[in-house]
């Protein structure tokens, strides 16, 4: 199953969103197609995974997954990225560039020997926590946001302390997209407090579902802070 929808900005449908699973999407505008957190098979028994058919379509660049130019990865948890699939995909399509952090690239290379041989396709951007880095790649301008990964504590230790998460603010042919990756409201507020008022216009905000744990209070904060035209809640367990 592939779920696809279009968002209207102005007089035409400028953005087509194809839901893959979890936080995985393909975004299509007039001149670009990009993937975000799209290549994985593990849901830890709790989260949604792409079907075998969808993975095969991506790996063969079959419609609608043809002509992808950029592949974005927020972090390297198994419910966002499969190292073997990423290696296979980039090897098959040398024109596709991978936008992610150095820790993610290091992790994939550790699991897939010789992955580093594809480094001409790597766009490594690693902002410090609560910082951002702006860059333009193949005509796509983006801000990569150092949004701390959500924490899980066991015996007083944050077991996600070393997991590097990033969010994205992407201008895709004039459509402005926010993608949070796996972050919670406390971390998002820390980012905003560190950088001042959010000033970039947002057309569609893709937000991790636990950013809304406090219901209307959190939703109102997102609306006031990002002022998006649309909000897409992602990473929602199918059991909820």
PDB file of N, CA and C in Angstrom, residues 18 22 103 131 141 144 146 174 189 213 221 232 238:
ATOM      1  N   UNK A  18       3.991  11.130  -0.695  1.00  0.00           N
ATOM      2  CA  UNK A  18       3.744   9.689  -0.693  1.00  0.00           C
ATOM      3  C   UNK A  18       4.236   9.122   0.629  1.00  0.00           C
ATOM      4  N   UNK A  22       6.060   4.871   8.865  1.00  0.00           N
ATOM      5  CA  UNK A  22       6.734   5.471  10.020  1.00  0.00           C
ATOM      6  C   UNK A  22       7.018   6.957   9.770  1.00  0.00           C
ATOM      7  N   UNK A 103      27.765  10.676  12.188  1.00  0.00           N
ATOM      8  CA  UNK A 103      27.491   9.447  12.946  1.00  0.00           C
ATOM      9  C   UNK A 103      26.660   8.435  12.165  1.00  0.00           C
ATOM     10  N   UNK A 131      21.866  23.751  17.184  1.00  0.00           N
ATOM     11  CA  UNK A 131      22.432  24.597  16.134  1.00  0.00           C
ATOM     12  C   UNK A 131      21.857  24.155  14.791  1.00  0.00           C
ATOM     13  N   UNK A 141      17.603  24.078  -1.260  1.00  0.00           N
ATOM     14  CA  UNK A 141      18.159  24.759  -0.093  1.00  0.00           C
ATOM     15  C   UNK A 141      17.535  24.183   1.174  1.00  0.00           C
ATOM     16  N   UNK A 144      19.681  22.139   8.189  1.00  0.00           N
ATOM     17  CA  UNK A 144      19.745  20.893   8.944  1.00  0.00           C
ATOM     18  C   UNK A 144      19.801  21.274  10.414  1.00  0.00           C
ATOM     19  N   UNK A 146      19.862  20.674  14.496  1.00  0.00           N
ATOM     20  CA  UNK A 146      20.346  19.801  15.554  1.00  0.00           C
ATOM     21  C   UNK A 146      19.298  19.623  16.640  1.00  0.00           C
ATOM     22  N   UNK A 174      10.136  26.044  -3.794  1.00  0.00           N
ATOM     23  CA  UNK A 174       9.244  27.041  -3.223  1.00  0.00           C
ATOM     24  C   UNK A 174       8.286  26.523  -2.174  1.00  0.00           C
ATOM     25  N   UNK A 189      11.642  22.827  22.082  1.00  0.00           N
ATOM     26  CA  UNK A 189      11.611  24.128  22.751  1.00  0.00           C
ATOM     27  C   UNK A 189      13.023  24.600  23.087  1.00  0.00           C
ATOM     28  N   UNK A 213       2.379  15.119  22.881  1.00  0.00           N
ATOM     29  CA  UNK A 213       1.961  14.353  24.063  1.00  0.00           C
ATOM     30  C   UNK A 213       1.001  15.115  24.965  1.00  0.00           C
ATOM     31  N   UNK A 221       1.389  25.283  20.568  1.00  0.00           N
ATOM     32  CA  UNK A 221       2.769  25.771  20.525  1.00  0.00           C
ATOM     33  C   UNK A 221       3.349  25.597  19.117  1.00  0.00           C
ATOM     34  N   UNK A 232       1.443  17.163   9.474  1.00  0.00           N
ATOM     35  CA  UNK A 232       1.354  15.719   9.278  1.00  0.00           C
ATOM     36  C   UNK A 232       1.991  15.048  10.493  1.00  0.00           C
ATOM     37  N   UNK A 238       0.822   1.703  14.715  1.00  0.00           N
ATOM     38  CA  UNK A 238      -0.472   1.255  14.186  1.00  0.00           C
ATOM     39  C   UNK A 238      -1.456   0.823  15.276  1.00  0.00           C
TER      40      UNK A 238
END
